Amino acid sequence: MSAMNLVKRGLFNRLFSLWVVFFIAGCTTTGVGPASQREGAKQAVSESTPKNEGQQRAKIHVELGALYLVDGRPAVAMEEARIALSADPSYAPAYNLLGLVHMGLGEPKQAEENFRQALQLAPGDPEISNNFGWFLCQSGREKQSLAYFDASARNPLYSSPTKPNTNAGICSIRLKNDKAAANFLLEALRLAPENTQAMYWLAEIDYRQGNYVEARRWLSGIEKVQALDAELTWFVLRIERKLGNKEAEARFANDLRKRFANSPEQRLLSQGVYE
């Protein structure tokens, strides 16, 4: 596999990991919204107070399973989801978790079956709608995914509307609609100013359009929130190269060689492959 393909695969893995982290955040917060807007809206089951002991046990095991999934232990996550379903067979977030696990394992048929079962049990659940939308986007059904993101983002009881807006932005990029993508991503940032995913994809749009100063500004925003990994260091290096900032380019090249010596990005640097 070429270094460029490895970079692309790493980007997908990074997106999936961040997405699962977002899912866990949704399990542990409570959404609010104006009373006039809440009528008829569905709160995410994962964010609702359990109605009985069985649902309480199911909720605990789903949250544990999500943590295991982030830790790279999908088999344990799957077992936790099954324990949750033994406690409450109608607990939709358990099927949602199974959908995530199967998606991460590259098993789209099983993933879709579980996401659809989750939505059947909890129609209009904004968390599940967002996750199923992401699955559709990753399955080449980007246009279909946007309706699920829209429903999720519009739900006033959903605590994390930045997630579906971010996902809608990424899928709009795949549809080659940069204008819509930028609007979604800017809304995601308005809702969560430290949303580094949104910053990254806004930088990617600006880079492709030749707006290198703006692209660099978005990545500077990421640097304020987190340390740069190999992928982001490589991205910054390429922007500085486009801007003609030789000193900055050399500094980031040195960082890549020292801190990420065996990375696909460092391999691309050594080969002089910048695009």
Coordinates of C-alpha atoms in Angstrom, one line a residue:
M1 CA 0.0 0.0 0.0
S2 CA 1.4 3.4 -0.9
A3 CA 2.2 6.0 1.7
M4 CA -0.6 8.3 0.4
N5 CA -3.2 5.5 0.8
L6 CA -1.9 4.8 4.3
V7 CA -2.5 8.5 5.1
K8 CA -6.0 8.2 3.8
R9 CA -6.7 5.1 5.8
G10 CA -5.3 6.8 8.9
L11 CA -7.6 9.7 8.4
F12 CA -10.6 7.4 8.3
N13 CA -9.5 5.7 11.5
R14 CA -9.0 9.0 13.1
L15 CA -12.5 10.1 12.1
F16 CA -14.1 6.9 13.4
S17 CA -12.3 7.2 16.7
L18 CA -13.3 10.8 17.2
W19 CA -16.9 9.9 16.2
V20 CA -17.1 7.2 18.9
V21 CA -15.7 9.7 21.4
F22 CA -18.5 12.0 20.4
F23 CA -21.0 9.1 20.9
I24 CA -19.7 8.6 24.5
A25 CA -20.1 12.3 25.3
G26 CA -23.7 12.0 24.1
C27 CA -24.3 9.2 26.6
T28 CA -23.3 11.3 29.6
T29 CA -25.0 14.7 29.1
T30 CA -28.5 16.0 29.2
G31 CA -29.9 18.2 26.5
V32 CA -32.1 21.3 27.0
G33 CA -34.0 23.6 24.8
P34 CA -36.7 26.2 24.8
A35 CA -40.0 24.8 26.1
S36 CA -41.8 26.2 23.0
Q37 CA -39.5 24.1 20.8
R38 CA -39.5 20.9 22.8
E39 CA -43.0 19.8 22.2
G40 CA -43.1 16.6 20.2
A41 CA -39.2 16.4 20.1
K42 CA -37.6 13.1 21.1
Q43 CA -34.8 13.1 23.6
A44 CA -31.9 10.7 23.0
V45 CA -32.6 7.5 25.0
S46 CA -28.9 7.5 26.0
E47 CA -29.4 10.9 27.6
S48 CA -32.7 10.1 29.3
T49 CA -33.1 9.0 32.9
P50 CA -33.6 5.2 33.1
K51 CA -37.3 4.2 33.7
N52 CA -36.5 1.0 35.6
E53 CA -33.8 -1.1 37.0
G54 CA -33.3 -3.1 33.8
Q55 CA -32.9 0.0 31.8
Q56 CA -30.4 1.4 34.3
R57 CA -28.3 -1.8 34.0
A58 CA -28.6 -1.6 30.2
K59 CA -27.4 2.0 30.2
I60 CA -24.4 1.2 32.4
H61 CA -23.3 -1.6 30.1
V62 CA -23.7 0.4 26.9
E63 CA -21.6 3.2 28.4
L64 CA -19.0 0.7 29.4
G65 CA -19.1 -0.9 25.9
A66 CA -18.6 2.5 24.3
L67 CA -15.5 3.0 26.4
Y68 CA -14.1 -0.4 25.4
L69 CA -14.8 0.5 21.7
V70 CA -12.7 3.6 22.0
D71 CA -10.0 1.6 23.7
G72 CA -9.8 -0.7 20.6
R73 CA -11.6 -3.6 22.2
P74 CA -14.6 -4.2 19.9
A75 CA -15.2 -7.8 21.1
V76 CA -15.6 -6.6 24.7
A77 CA -17.8 -3.7 23.5
M78 CA -20.0 -6.2 21.7
E79 CA -20.3 -8.4 24.8
E80 CA -21.3 -5.3 26.9
A81 CA -24.0 -4.5 24.3
R82 CA -25.4 -8.0 24.6
I83 CA -25.4 -7.9 28.4
A84 CA -27.3 -4.6 28.1
L85 CA -29.9 -6.3 25.8
S86 CA -30.3 -9.2 28.3
A87 CA -31.1 -6.6 30.9
D88 CA -33.5 -4.7 28.6
P89 CA -34.2 -6.2 25.2
S90 CA -35.8 -3.0 24.0
Y91 CA -32.9 -0.7 24.9
A92 CA -32.2 1.1 21.6
P93 CA -28.7 2.4 22.5
A94 CA -27.5 -1.2 22.8
Y95 CA -28.4 -1.8 19.2
N96 CA -26.8 1.6 18.4
L97 CA -23.6 0.4 20.0
L98 CA -23.7 -2.8 18.1
G99 CA -24.1 -0.8 14.9
L100 CA -20.9 1.1 15.8
V101 CA -19.0 -2.0 16.6
H102 CA -19.9 -3.7 13.3
M103 CA -19.2 -0.5 11.4
G104 CA -15.7 -0.4 12.9
L105 CA -15.2 -4.1 12.1
G106 CA -16.1 -3.4 8.4
E107 CA -19.3 -5.4 8.6
P108 CA -21.8 -3.1 6.9
K109 CA -24.8 -5.5 6.7
Q110 CA -24.8 -6.2 10.5
A111 CA -24.1 -2.5 11.2
E112 CA -27.1 -1.4 9.2
E113 CA -29.4 -4.1 10.7
N114 CA -28.6 -2.9 14.2
F115 CA -28.9 0.8 13.5
R116 CA -32.3 0.2 11.9
Q117 CA -33.4 -1.9 14.9
A118 CA -32.3 1.0 17.1
L119 CA -34.3 3.5 15.2
Q120 CA -37.3 1.2 15.1
L121 CA -37.2 1.0 18.9
A122 CA -36.5 4.8 19.3
P123 CA -37.9 6.7 16.3
G124 CA -36.6 10.2 16.1
D125 CA -33.8 9.6 18.6
P126 CA -31.2 12.3 17.6
E127 CA -28.1 10.3 18.7
I128 CA -29.1 7.2 16.7
S129 CA -30.2 9.3 13.7
N130 CA -26.8 11.0 13.7
N131 CA -24.9 7.7 13.9
F132 CA -27.0 6.0 11.2
G133 CA -26.5 9.1 9.0
W134 CA -22.7 8.7 9.4
F135 CA -23.0 5.0 8.5
L136 CA -24.9 5.9 5.4
C137 CA -22.3 8.5 4.5
Q138 CA -19.5 6.0 4.9
S139 CA -21.4 3.5 2.8
G140 CA -21.6 5.8 -0.3
R141 CA -25.1 7.0 0.5
E142 CA -24.2 10.6 1.3
K143 CA -27.4 12.2 0.0
Q144 CA -29.5 9.9 2.2
S145 CA -27.4 10.7 5.2
L146 CA -28.1 14.4 5.1
A147 CA -31.8 13.9 6.1
Y148 CA -30.7 12.0 9.2
F149 CA -28.2 14.7 10.2
D150 CA -30.8 17.4 9.6
A151 CA -33.3 15.7 11.8
S152 CA -30.7 15.2 14.5
A153 CA -29.4 18.8 14.4
R154 CA -32.9 20.3 14.5
N155 CA -33.9 18.4 17.6
P156 CA -33.9 21.0 20.5
L157 CA -33.5 18.2 23.1
Y158 CA -30.3 17.0 21.6
S159 CA -27.3 18.0 23.7
S160 CA -24.7 17.7 20.9
P161 CA -26.0 19.3 17.7
T162 CA -22.4 20.1 16.7
K163 CA -22.0 16.4 15.8
P164 CA -24.6 16.1 13.0
N165 CA -23.5 19.5 11.6
T166 CA -19.9 18.3 11.5
N167 CA -20.9 15.1 9.9
A168 CA -23.2 16.8 7.4
G169 CA -20.2 19.0 6.4
I170 CA -17.9 16.0 5.8
C171 CA -20.5 14.3 3.7
S172 CA -21.2 17.4 1.7
I173 CA -17.5 17.5 0.9
R174 CA -17.9 14.0 -0.4
L175 CA -20.8 15.3 -2.6
K176 CA -18.4 18.0 -3.9
N177 CA -20.6 20.7 -2.4
D178 CA -18.1 22.9 -0.6
K179 CA -20.5 25.8 0.0
A180 CA -23.0 23.6 1.9
A181 CA -20.1 21.9 3.7
A182 CA -18.6 25.2 4.9
N183 CA -22.0 26.3 6.2
F184 CA -22.5 23.1 8.2
L185 CA -19.0 23.2 9.6
L186 CA -19.2 26.9 10.6
E187 CA -22.5 26.1 12.4
A188 CA -20.8 23.2 14.1
L189 CA -18.0 25.6 15.3
R190 CA -20.6 28.1 16.4
L191 CA -22.1 25.5 18.6
A192 CA -18.8 24.1 19.9
P193 CA -15.9 26.6 19.3
E194 CA -13.2 23.9 20.1
N195 CA -14.6 21.4 17.5
T196 CA -11.3 20.4 15.9
Q197 CA -12.9 18.2 13.4
A198 CA -14.9 21.2 12.0
M199 CA -11.7 23.2 11.9
Y200 CA -9.8 20.5 10.1
W201 CA -12.4 20.2 7.3
L202 CA -12.7 23.9 6.9
A203 CA -8.9 24.0 6.4
E204 CA -9.2 21.2 3.9
I205 CA -11.8 23.2 1.9
D206 CA -9.7 26.3 2.0
Y207 CA -6.6 24.4 1.0
R208 CA -8.2 22.9 -2.1
Q209 CA -9.6 26.3 -3.1
G210 CA -6.2 28.0 -2.7
N211 CA -7.1 30.0 0.4
Y212 CA -3.9 29.0 2.2
V213 CA -3.9 31.8 4.7
E214 CA -7.4 30.8 5.9
A215 CA -6.4 27.1 5.9
R216 CA -3.4 27.9 8.1
R217 CA -5.7 29.9 10.4
W218 CA -8.0 26.9 11.0
L219 CA -5.0 24.7 11.8
S220 CA -3.7 27.3 14.2
G221 CA -7.0 27.0 16.0
I222 CA -6.5 23.2 16.3
E223 CA -3.0 23.8 17.7
K224 CA -4.5 25.8 20.5
V225 CA -6.6 22.8 21.5
Q226 CA -4.4 19.8 21.0
A227 CA -0.9 18.8 20.0
L228 CA -0.4 18.2 16.3
D229 CA -0.2 14.5 15.2
A230 CA 1.7 13.3 12.1
E231 CA -1.3 14.0 9.8
L232 CA -1.8 17.6 11.1
T233 CA 1.9 18.3 11.1
W234 CA 2.1 17.2 7.4
F235 CA -0.9 19.4 6.6
V236 CA 0.6 22.4 8.2
L237 CA 3.9 21.8 6.4
R238 CA 2.2 21.6 3.0
I239 CA 0.3 24.9 3.7
E240 CA 3.5 26.6 4.7
R241 CA 5.1 25.3 1.6
K242 CA 2.3 26.8 -0.5
L243 CA 2.7 30.1 1.3
G244 CA 6.4 30.1 0.6
N245 CA 7.3 30.2 4.3
K246 CA 10.6 28.2 3.9
E247 CA 11.6 28.6 7.6
A248 CA 8.3 27.3 8.9
E249 CA 8.2 24.5 6.3
A250 CA 11.7 23.4 7.4
R251 CA 10.6 23.5 11.1
F252 CA 7.6 21.3 10.5
A253 CA 9.6 18.9 8.3
N254 CA 12.1 18.5 11.1
D255 CA 9.2 17.8 13.6
L256 CA 7.9 15.2 11.2
R257 CA 11.3 13.5 10.9
K258 CA 12.0 13.5 14.7
R259 CA 8.6 12.9 16.2
F260 CA 7.0 10.7 13.5
A261 CA 9.9 9.0 11.9
N262 CA 8.1 5.9 10.7
S263 CA 4.8 7.5 9.7
P264 CA 3.3 7.5 6.2
E265 CA 3.5 11.3 6.2
Q266 CA 7.2 11.2 6.9
R267 CA 7.6 8.7 4.0
L268 CA 5.8 11.1 1.7
L269 CA 8.1 13.9 2.8
S270 CA 11.2 11.8 2.1
Q271 CA 9.7 11.0 -1.4
G272 CA 8.9 14.7 -2.1
V273 CA 5.2 13.8 -2.7
Y274 CA 3.3 16.8 -1.4
E275 CA -0.1 16.3 -3.2

